Amino acid sequence: MNPTSLRMGALSRAAVATFFLGLALTVVLCAGLRQAETERTQAEFAQRAAVRAAAVTRAFDEATDALRATNLFFQVSGQQSGAQSGAQSGDVGRAQFDAFAQPLIRRHGYLQALEFQRFVSAAERAAFEAERARLWPGFAISERGPAGLERAGPRARYLVNDYVAPIVGNEAVYGYDALSNPAQRAFSARAVDSGEPIASPLLDLVQGGWERRGILIAMPVYRPGARLESLAERRAAALGLTVVVIDVALLVDGSLDAAHLLGDRDFSLSLSAAGADGAMLQVFRHGQAPGPLPWWQVLAGESQLRLKRGFDVAGSRWELEVEQRPPGLVHRLAELAALVFGMVLSLAVASLVHQRSARIRRTEALVEQRTAALEIATGSLRLYQRAIEASANPILLASALRPGFPIEYANPATTRVYGYAAEELAGRPLAMLAGDAADQPALEELRQALRERREGHALVRQQTRDGTELFGDVYIAPVRRPGGVTEHFVITVYDVTKAKRYEAELEHHAQYDTLTGLANRALLADRIERAIGTSGGKPVWAVALDIDHFKLINDTLGRRTGDEALRAVAARIQAAVRPADTAARVGGDDFMLVLCGCADERQAAARLQLVREAVSEPLELDGQALVLGCTAGVAGYPADGEDAETLVKHAEIAMYRAKETGRNAVQFYEPHMNARAIDRLVLEGALRAAIQDDQFELHFQPQVDLASGFVVGTEALIRWRHPQLGTVRPDRFIALAEETGLIVPIGAWVLRTACRQNQRWRRAGLGPLRVAVNLSARQFAEPDLVETVARALEESGLPPDSLEIELTESMMMSDVEAAIETMRCLKRMGVKLSIDDFGTGYSSLSYLKRLPVDVLKIDRSFVQDIVSSADSAAMVVAIVSLAHGLRMNVIAEGVETLEQLDYLRNCGCDEVQGYVYCQPQPVQEVEPLLRAGRVQPAPVDA
Ligand code: C2E
Ligand code: CA
Ligand code: CA
């Protein structure tokens, strides 16, 4: 996980801050809401309390008003009656009083009674009682006794309930002396003294047997016209009191109920007033005092709503107390909603901020990435540019949008290869690089690729600025814009001129003898077949030509002179045959001719005679004049054979027969000449015996690392020790062994023996030696070859990479794919592969690339000619660089001189094998050399 994604995953600081800010705002908002709600509740509560207090005081006020009205009625009536009849002041007619009082009482249901209490002195008592008894029989002034109301005891003064309305329900009060009750006495006195309505303390009402609580409000009635300035005057003038009796419970209940103020359940109301002893007493209670608050309200810090209000009722103090539970959850909904909403909003905004900041950071990271990528890209661009400029191969950029595909850029290698300066190329059409070679078919592929805006590749002939021919492996690639439009082409050219030339030379070498330039054996067979194919049944003549005593020249004048002689002879032969004929060199001093257009033996003999004469012309060599003779054997198609192989064989048989009969002769093949074939039968039998009799032996020739001078391995070469024939070299029996198939068991024996010997040396501490083993074509084609190799390795314990198998190019020609597959199997095992006699077979470079080969072994013929032939020397250089290009090692075989060794060292050849170091030798003789690790080179001649 990268740090960027880590940062992305964490909550951004901004988001956290936003969330807490939102939370704080929410809390403030909720607190505000709560404050407002509390204030609102309290105001509402206060108002409710006030309304109730007002309702109660209004009732008292009404009661007081009723009292005042009654009092006024007495004052006025008393004056009138006094003025009219001179009757006692305040003496209102009873009926009159009733008529006045009844509607008031009806209207104010809480009025228990409207009364007039009259002062009666002890002197007046009897008359008064008598007078009243007329209307109310048994009337007497009464007071409260132990058993209820009883006749009042003698006192100086009485304050008697004289008028009572309504009388029903108030019967007991009639005649009751208010002064008998000390509480009444006190407030009545105060009323007389003040001249104002004065309320009594809470009293037990006489009505209902002192069971009900009530108050009386009294207002004095003075004698009309009396001076009322002083207290004494007022006391003297007081006739009595008008009184309203109020059932407090009724009044409060009624007034509140009438105003519909008792409906609230969670609202409790109580009313208290001072009792007779001055202490406050509860007179009324509505609703339960609220219970304890639920936990969440306690938690929320709420408390009960409570309000006390005092008010004055006719000079005495009353108190109204209301209590209310704080409003429930419902009233907190706004607050709650705000809280929830605030939290949600905070969260939402925080997450928005988080997303935004995450996006910003993502964008930042992206920008960072892009910037880095851009830096890398520009860095890469610089790098690419440098790479292109440093490239050894021409790289060009051509416009795809303009006609002719003008060149826009050419790297320095282009200048080096083609000779044109960059300015000379700029703007010129791409085709100019083809030079005069514009008409070659290969160019068409490139033209088509350009037209179709696609990739293209072709090997084309081109010309440099000075007209030199150049082979270019040209690759064209379109450069497309993102939209798909091709703007440019990149053209890369690989200069394969040298490789092409080497290839041509290799091809030539594969078919022509390097020493003489004549056709070799391979081309010869081809020419014979072709001649047969076009002969239309007419004779084709194969001639085997052997220079007499040529070995003598070699031995006496040296090899170099011998080679010179061969070249001269070859040239003469070539000149002597017709252009349609073929002259070939097939071995040391063995030549072959193919003669066409000779109808019979006579004509063929005549044509051959011309050749023999040319050969026998005196030859100047090393200042000596030599005359060379030659012997020839002739076989004719179709009489002596129907294919090249048979014809060559029969021509050679005829030639041997000619030699037997004396040199410098011509012999035509005859069927009885099968002597050699009979020889072969003898040899074949001997070969079979050789396997059983263990007549084979391996010789080892050291291979030396040129750089270090150490012996790094050996090549195993077979020898046949024949009891009679002595040591037979492989050239003499390998071909036969191949033909007969005996090579398979022989080859297996070689593999086993070579591996075992090499491992023995390795175990003996002679170093990490490698052994090279030759394989014949027949062996290579055996289906169980890989198995045979594996077994040889297993049996010997030799590590696979210490075994090198030598193959020849000709082995692969019949079935390239199968050969490659076999080689892959061997490679997979870990075995090393080398190509023996490299340069003598058909070595196409393109096909060589496909072979999984580790080593190229330069054929002896090149090595021998290194000093004498510039071509061979160049060839060796070419092979070395080619091999190294394909990551192969190069070993040169047949190295005999120090000059050859020097040359090979100079051109980078890796290893060397040849007489200059050591001949192939039996185990006992080669071992000390291996033990020493080094060999000193010594020329063969020395
Ligand atoms: P080759 O594989 O090219 O072996 C190299 C030959 O060149 C050997 O001949 C070796 O003795 C000879 N030679 C080495 N150094 C020099 C030198 O400096 N100058 C000259 N003039 N010759 C040198 P040899 O041993 O007679 O073998 C001839 C051919 O027989 C080999 O050619 C190889 O193709 C074949 N051969 C040898 N042993 C075996 C074998 O065990 N199995 C198979 N299938 N073929 C074998
Ligand atoms: Ca070999
Ligand atoms: Ca060889």
PDB file of C-alpha atoms and ligand atoms in Angstrom, residues 715 806 836-837 857 859-860 893, ligand 3:
ATOM      1  CA  GLU A 715      38.505 -33.782 -29.145  1.00  0.00           C
ATOM      2  CA  GLU A 806      30.263 -31.983 -32.967  1.00  0.00           C
ATOM      3  CA  ASP A 836      32.247 -28.916 -37.183  1.00  0.00           C
ATOM      4  CA  ASP A 837      33.953 -28.038 -40.451  1.00  0.00           C
ATOM      5  CA  LYS A 857      34.485 -24.796 -35.491  1.00  0.00           C
ATOM      6  CA  ASP A 859      37.149 -25.689 -40.978  1.00  0.00           C
ATOM      7  CA  ARG A 860      40.769 -26.554 -41.447  1.00  0.00           C
ATOM      8  CA  GLU A 893      40.971 -26.531 -36.096  1.00  0.00           C
TER       9      GLU A 893
HETATM   10 CA    CA B   3      36.661 -30.807 -38.594  1.00  0.00          CA
END
